[in-house]
mmCIF file of C-alpha atoms in Angstrom:
data_model
loop_
_atom_site.group_PDB
_atom_site.id
_atom_site.type_symbol
_atom_site.label_atom_id
_atom_site.label_comp_id
_atom_site.label_asym_id
_atom_site.label_seq_id
_atom_site.Cartn_x
_atom_site.Cartn_y
_atom_site.Cartn_z
ATOM 1 C CA MET E 1 -80.688 36.818 108.971
ATOM 2 C CA LYS E 2 -79.418 33.021 109.704
ATOM 3 C CA ARG E 3 -81.148 32.328 106.249
ATOM 4 C CA PHE E 4 -79.073 34.967 104.405
ATOM 5 C CA LEU E 5 -75.716 33.845 105.973
ATOM 6 C CA PHE E 6 -76.303 30.370 105.247
ATOM 7 C CA THR E 7 -77.196 31.051 101.759
ATOM 8 C CA ALA E 8 -74.032 33.339 101.258
ATOM 9 C CA VAL E 9 -71.653 30.496 102.584
ATOM 10 C CA ALA E 10 -73.158 27.859 100.539
ATOM 11 C CA ALA E 11 -72.809 30.142 97.351
ATOM 12 C CA MET E 12 -69.200 30.766 98.098
ATOM 13 C CA ALA E 13 -68.560 27.172 98.686
ATOM 14 C CA ILE E 14 -70.012 26.432 95.170
ATOM 15 C CA GLY E 15 -68.087 29.172 93.531
ATOM 16 C CA SER E 16 -64.827 27.742 94.981
ATOM 17 C CA SER E 17 -65.555 24.013 94.164
ATOM 18 C CA ALA E 18 -66.230 25.257 90.334
ATOM 19 C CA SER E 19 -62.900 27.305 90.254
ATOM 20 C CA ALA E 20 -61.022 24.485 91.408
ATOM 21 C CA ALA E 21 -62.531 22.144 88.976
ATOM 22 C CA ASP E 22 -61.536 24.889 86.206
ATOM 23 C CA LEU E 23 -57.904 24.878 87.383
ATOM 24 C CA ALA E 24 -57.766 21.007 87.098
ATOM 25 C CA ALA E 25 -59.001 20.775 83.846
ATOM 26 C CA ARG E 26 -56.288 23.059 82.099
ATOM 27 C CA PRO E 27 -54.054 21.164 80.014
ATOM 28 C CA TYR E 28 -50.339 20.708 80.962
ATOM 29 C CA THR E 29 -47.801 21.829 78.256
ATOM 30 C CA LYS E 30 -44.409 20.531 78.478
ATOM 31 C CA ALA E 31 -41.645 22.824 77.412
ATOM 32 C CA PRO E 32 -39.676 21.828 74.270
ATOM 33 C CA PRO E 33 -36.062 20.327 74.868
ATOM 34 C CA PRO E 34 -33.451 22.681 73.974
ATOM 35 C CA ILE E 35 -32.013 23.124 70.410
ATOM 36 C CA VAL E 36 -28.729 21.563 69.890
ATOM 37 C CA ALA E 37 -26.672 22.254 66.759
ATOM 38 C CA ALA E 38 -24.798 19.891 64.717
ATOM 39 C CA TYR E 39 -21.529 20.495 63.630
ATOM 40 C CA ASN E 40 -20.518 21.571 59.913
ATOM 41 C CA TRP E 41 -17.472 20.284 58.571
ATOM 42 C CA THR E 42 -17.341 22.698 55.568
ATOM 43 C CA GLY E 43 -14.248 24.997 55.285
ATOM 44 C CA PHE E 44 -10.757 25.486 54.925
ATOM 45 C CA TYR E 45 -8.243 24.052 57.675
ATOM 46 C CA ILE E 46 -4.483 23.909 58.445
ATOM 47 C CA GLY E 47 -2.931 21.729 61.066
ATOM 48 C CA ALA E 48 0.309 19.890 62.378
ATOM 49 C CA GLN E 49 1.060 16.442 62.703
ATOM 50 C CA GLY E 50 3.492 13.890 63.820
ATOM 51 C CA GLY E 51 3.990 10.140 64.092
ATOM 52 C CA TYR E 52 5.811 7.417 63.752
ATOM 53 C CA GLY E 53 6.618 5.002 60.249
ATOM 54 C CA TRP E 54 7.984 1.854 59.401
ATOM 55 C CA SER E 55 8.735 -0.384 56.193
ATOM 56 C CA GLN E 56 6.440 -3.425 55.148
ATOM 57 C CA SER E 57 8.879 -4.258 52.143
ATOM 58 C CA VAL E 58 11.836 -2.793 50.383
ATOM 59 C CA ASP E 59 12.786 -3.492 46.724
ATOM 60 C CA ILE E 60 16.370 -3.576 45.797
ATOM 61 C CA ALA E 61 17.568 -4.391 42.464
ATOM 62 C CA GLY E 62 14.191 -5.826 41.496
ATOM 63 C CA LEU E 63 14.230 -8.230 44.871
ATOM 64 C CA THR E 64 11.600 -7.530 47.240
ATOM 65 C CA ALA E 65 12.296 -8.223 50.806
ATOM 66 C CA ASP E 66 9.988 -8.383 53.891
ATOM 67 C CA THR E 67 11.566 -6.081 56.492
ATOM 68 C CA ASP E 68 10.991 -3.746 59.279
ATOM 69 C CA ALA E 69 14.239 -2.161 58.949
ATOM 70 C CA LEU E 70 12.990 1.052 57.858
ATOM 71 C CA LYS E 71 11.580 2.802 60.580
ATOM 72 C CA GLY E 72 11.314 6.443 62.776
ATOM 73 C CA GLY E 73 9.490 9.415 63.598
ATOM 74 C CA PHE E 74 8.398 12.262 61.621
ATOM 75 C CA VAL E 75 6.531 15.636 62.095
ATOM 76 C CA GLY E 76 4.993 17.952 59.489
ATOM 77 C CA GLY E 77 1.790 19.934 58.550
ATOM 78 C CA THR E 78 -1.537 19.502 56.651
ATOM 79 C CA ILE E 79 -3.854 21.827 54.668
ATOM 80 C CA GLY E 80 -7.164 21.030 53.260
ATOM 81 C CA TYR E 81 -10.617 21.676 52.447
ATOM 82 C CA ASN E 82 -14.132 19.864 53.449
ATOM 83 C CA TRP E 83 -17.538 20.144 52.270
ATOM 84 C CA GLN E 84 -20.601 19.137 53.973
ATOM 85 C CA GLY E 85 -24.076 19.648 52.503
ATOM 86 C CA ALA E 86 -26.948 20.924 54.640
ATOM 87 C CA GLY E 87 -28.529 18.127 56.754
ATOM 88 C CA SER E 88 -26.106 15.478 55.243
ATOM 89 C CA LEU E 89 -23.846 13.109 57.128
ATOM 90 C CA ALA E 90 -21.473 12.786 54.278
ATOM 91 C CA VAL E 91 -18.154 14.739 54.163
ATOM 92 C CA PHE E 92 -15.950 15.290 50.901
ATOM 93 C CA GLY E 93 -12.946 16.971 50.970
ATOM 94 C CA ILE E 94 -9.117 17.408 49.640
ATOM 95 C CA GLU E 95 -5.816 17.324 51.950
ATOM 96 C CA VAL E 96 -2.154 17.889 51.328
ATOM 97 C CA ASP E 97 0.336 17.057 53.644
ATOM 98 C CA ALA E 98 4.143 17.045 54.083
ATOM 99 C CA ALA E 99 6.585 15.892 56.759
ATOM 100 C CA TRP E 100 10.284 15.876 57.647
ATOM 101 C CA SER E 101 11.137 12.524 58.472
ATOM 102 C CA ASP E 102 13.607 10.222 60.170
ATOM 103 C CA ILE E 103 12.594 6.965 58.928
ATOM 104 C CA ASN E 104 15.870 5.245 58.125
ATOM 105 C CA PHE E 105 17.727 1.981 58.116
ATOM 106 C CA ASN E 106 21.723 1.714 58.662
ATOM 107 C CA GLU E 107 24.103 -0.950 58.956
ATOM 108 C CA SER E 108 27.888 -1.002 59.507
ATOM 109 C CA ALA E 109 30.421 -3.796 58.372
ATOM 110 C CA PHE E 110 34.038 -3.584 58.013
ATOM 111 C CA GLY E 111 34.417 -0.091 58.766
ATOM 112 C CA LEU E 112 31.642 1.043 56.283
ATOM 113 C CA THR E 113 28.371 2.341 57.194
ATOM 114 C CA PHE E 114 25.430 2.181 54.797
ATOM 115 C CA GLU E 115 22.236 4.366 55.616
ATOM 116 C CA ASP E 116 18.844 4.649 53.562
ATOM 117 C CA ARG E 117 16.737 7.550 54.925
ATOM 118 C CA ILE E 118 13.494 9.057 53.974
ATOM 119 C CA ARG E 119 14.174 12.464 54.592
ATOM 120 C CA ALA E 120 10.643 13.850 53.798
ATOM 121 C CA PHE E 121 7.183 12.683 52.359
ATOM 122 C CA GLY E 122 3.857 13.703 51.720
ATOM 123 C CA SER E 123 0.688 13.122 50.059
ATOM 124 C CA VAL E 124 -2.359 14.750 47.825
ATOM 125 C CA THR E 125 -5.371 12.825 49.068
ATOM 126 C CA GLY E 126 -9.310 12.740 48.475
ATOM 127 C CA ARG E 127 -11.337 12.200 51.703
ATOM 128 C CA ILE E 128 -14.781 10.657 51.919
ATOM 129 C CA GLY E 129 -16.145 10.815 55.307
ATOM 130 C CA TYR E 130 -19.048 10.141 57.666
ATOM 131 C CA ALA E 131 -19.975 12.871 60.390
ATOM 132 C CA VAL E 132 -21.673 12.186 63.674
ATOM 133 C CA ASP E 133 -21.852 15.620 65.091
ATOM 134 C CA ALA E 134 -18.400 16.302 66.260
ATOM 135 C CA ALA E 135 -16.805 13.110 65.210
ATOM 136 C CA LEU E 136 -15.806 12.297 61.663
ATOM 137 C CA PHE E 137 -14.804 9.046 60.472
ATOM 138 C CA TYR E 138 -13.095 9.093 57.111
ATOM 139 C CA VAL E 139 -10.821 7.229 54.354
ATOM 140 C CA LYS E 140 -8.455 8.714 52.084
ATOM 141 C CA GLY E 141 -6.252 7.904 49.088
ATOM 142 C CA GLY E 142 -4.307 9.671 46.469
ATOM 143 C CA TYR E 143 -0.903 10.555 45.080
ATOM 144 C CA ALA E 144 2.079 9.895 47.323
ATOM 145 C CA TRP E 145 5.943 11.079 47.241
ATOM 146 C CA ALA E 146 9.200 10.576 49.218
ATOM 147 C CA ASP E 147 12.507 12.163 49.228
ATOM 148 C CA ASN E 148 14.946 9.333 49.896
ATOM 149 C CA ARG E 149 18.661 9.437 50.211
ATOM 150 C CA VAL E 150 21.270 6.572 50.347
ATOM 151 C CA SER E 151 24.891 6.946 51.528
ATOM 152 C CA LEU E 152 28.110 5.078 52.223
ATOM 153 C CA SER E 153 30.685 6.427 54.714
ATOM 154 C CA ALA E 154 33.871 5.125 56.447
ATOM 155 C CA LEU E 155 35.350 6.452 59.550
ATOM 156 C CA GLY E 156 33.062 9.479 59.538
ATOM 157 C CA VAL E 157 33.809 10.507 55.856
ATOM 158 C CA THR E 158 30.932 10.334 53.223
ATOM 159 C CA LEU E 159 32.155 8.267 50.641
ATOM 160 C CA LEU E 160 28.751 8.564 48.353
ATOM 161 C CA SER E 161 25.649 10.103 49.033
ATOM 162 C CA GLU E 162 22.670 10.203 46.323
ATOM 163 C CA SER E 163 19.012 11.428 46.681
ATOM 164 C CA GLN E 164 15.978 10.470 44.618
ATOM 165 C CA PHE E 165 12.458 11.581 44.447
ATOM 166 C CA HIS E 166 9.942 8.544 44.702
ATOM 167 C CA SER E 167 6.387 8.785 43.182
ATOM 168 C CA GLY E 168 3.748 6.484 44.293
ATOM 169 C CA TRP E 169 0.063 5.978 45.802
ATOM 170 C CA THR E 170 -1.245 5.975 49.291
ATOM 171 C CA ILE E 171 -4.399 4.754 51.040
ATOM 172 C CA GLY E 172 -5.647 4.808 54.779
ATOM 173 C CA GLY E 173 -8.138 6.373 57.080
ATOM 174 C CA GLY E 174 -9.010 7.872 60.526
ATOM 175 C CA LEU E 175 -11.106 9.724 63.240
ATOM 176 C CA GLU E 176 -11.090 13.383 63.500
ATOM 177 C CA TYR E 177 -12.884 14.833 66.595
ATOM 178 C CA GLY E 178 -13.828 18.564 67.278
ATOM 179 C CA PHE E 179 -12.855 19.066 70.646
ATOM 180 C CA ALA E 180 -13.255 23.024 70.945
ATOM 181 C CA PRO E 181 -14.839 25.624 68.530
ATOM 182 C CA ASN E 182 -12.659 25.707 65.443
ATOM 183 C CA TRP E 183 -10.451 23.106 66.580
ATOM 184 C CA SER E 184 -10.272 19.136 66.007
ATOM 185 C CA GLY E 185 -7.685 16.379 66.854
ATOM 186 C CA LYS E 186 -7.095 13.338 64.687
ATOM 187 C CA VAL E 187 -5.448 9.862 64.535
ATOM 188 C CA GLU E 188 -4.697 8.281 61.199
ATOM 189 C CA TYR E 189 -3.114 5.386 59.538
ATOM 190 C CA MET E 190 -1.619 5.532 56.056
ATOM 191 C CA TYR E 191 -0.072 2.682 53.613
ATOM 192 C CA ALA E 192 2.241 4.221 51.036
ATOM 193 C CA SER E 193 3.879 2.382 48.059
ATOM 194 C CA TYR E 194 6.925 4.277 46.494
ATOM 195 C CA ALA E 195 8.081 3.261 43.167
ATOM 196 C CA ASN E 196 11.558 2.179 42.334
ATOM 197 C CA GLU E 197 14.255 4.762 41.398
ATOM 198 C CA ASN E 198 17.709 4.011 40.265
ATOM 199 C CA TYR E 199 20.800 4.877 42.541
ATOM 200 C CA VAL E 200 24.527 5.118 42.164
ATOM 201 C CA ALA E 201 24.383 4.536 38.499
ATOM 202 C CA ALA E 202 27.858 6.165 38.352
ATOM 203 C CA VAL E 203 29.293 3.625 40.104
ATOM 204 C CA ILE E 204 27.450 0.506 39.303
ATOM 205 C CA PRO E 205 26.380 0.161 35.580
ATOM 206 C CA GLY E 206 22.673 0.432 35.282
ATOM 207 C CA GLY E 207 22.398 1.700 38.760
ATOM 208 C CA VAL E 208 20.280 -0.446 41.698
ATOM 209 C CA GLY E 209 16.731 0.112 41.822
ATOM 210 C CA ILE E 210 15.458 0.908 45.263
ATOM 211 C CA GLY E 211 11.776 1.239 46.366
ATOM 212 C CA ALA E 212 9.534 0.987 49.651
ATOM 213 C CA ASP E 213 6.294 0.121 51.182
ATOM 214 C CA VAL E 214 5.764 2.118 54.146
ATOM 215 C CA HIS E 215 3.304 2.211 57.017
ATOM 216 C CA THR E 216 2.655 5.539 59.385
ATOM 217 C CA ILE E 217 0.552 6.144 62.325
ATOM 218 C CA LYS E 218 -0.020 9.773 63.147
ATOM 219 C CA ALA E 219 -1.806 11.992 65.516
ATOM 220 C CA GLY E 220 -2.545 15.604 64.565
ATOM 221 C CA ILE E 221 -4.552 18.636 65.400
ATOM 222 C CA ASN E 222 -6.149 21.068 62.898
ATOM 223 C CA TYR E 223 -7.644 24.684 62.990
ATOM 224 C CA ARG E 224 -10.651 24.973 61.239
ATOM 225 C CA PHE E 225 -11.876 28.467 59.598
ATOM 226 C CA GLY E 226 -15.623 28.529 60.266
ATOM 227 C CA TRP E 227 -15.920 25.004 61.973
ATOM 228 C CA GLY E 228 -18.747 24.560 64.409
ATOM 229 C CA THR E 229 -21.243 26.442 62.195
ATOM 230 C CA PRO E 230 -24.839 24.551 62.549
ATOM 231 C CA VAL E 231 -25.823 22.190 59.686
ATOM 232 C CA VAL E 232 -29.461 21.905 60.779
ATOM 233 C CA ALA E 233 -31.236 22.506 64.368
ATOM 234 C CA LYS E 234 -31.483 19.180 66.037
ATOM 235 C CA TYR E 235 -34.175 18.621 68.907
#
């Protein structure tokens, strides 16, 4: 009986050791990291923007003067379209914007007040960007326009007022960031050069040519249709 019990206990001990060895030999498999989707900037968007503008130089009658006299705020809107290929970091797009403006200069002397005011401006530009997930660094450039008015008044009575449409070009860039599904915010700097147009030709023979170079800094918010769709799964 003692021999039988000894043999049974020994067999159980050997079996337990073998089982433990089998458990230790099992390979450990690490769980894969979660999949993170990259943003896709493709699609149409609309937005609102506002900022501050000032002149670098004003051209009056062929004479260019460096000045910061023209300055003021503006507010407006944006519409555009971006395209980003699957797996690509490059983003291409076209954007149209327009703004109501209070960028102006006025001066009074001898009871007369002269005012030069950019009442509205906008652009049609192409964009090229580099996307880092929800951040888009971009440059843009193209056609620019401005609705400008000059006026002369005395004692609150307008003696002369004339508006002209100026064409030109613009270039600049900025950063746009997607902070929520379908929503992104941006900051942007632009330089615009508006060609000369003739004013007050009815009063001064040949008129007076006026043009300007204008800087703007703006902030905006965009709503993107379909924004946030994954380009490719990233681990």
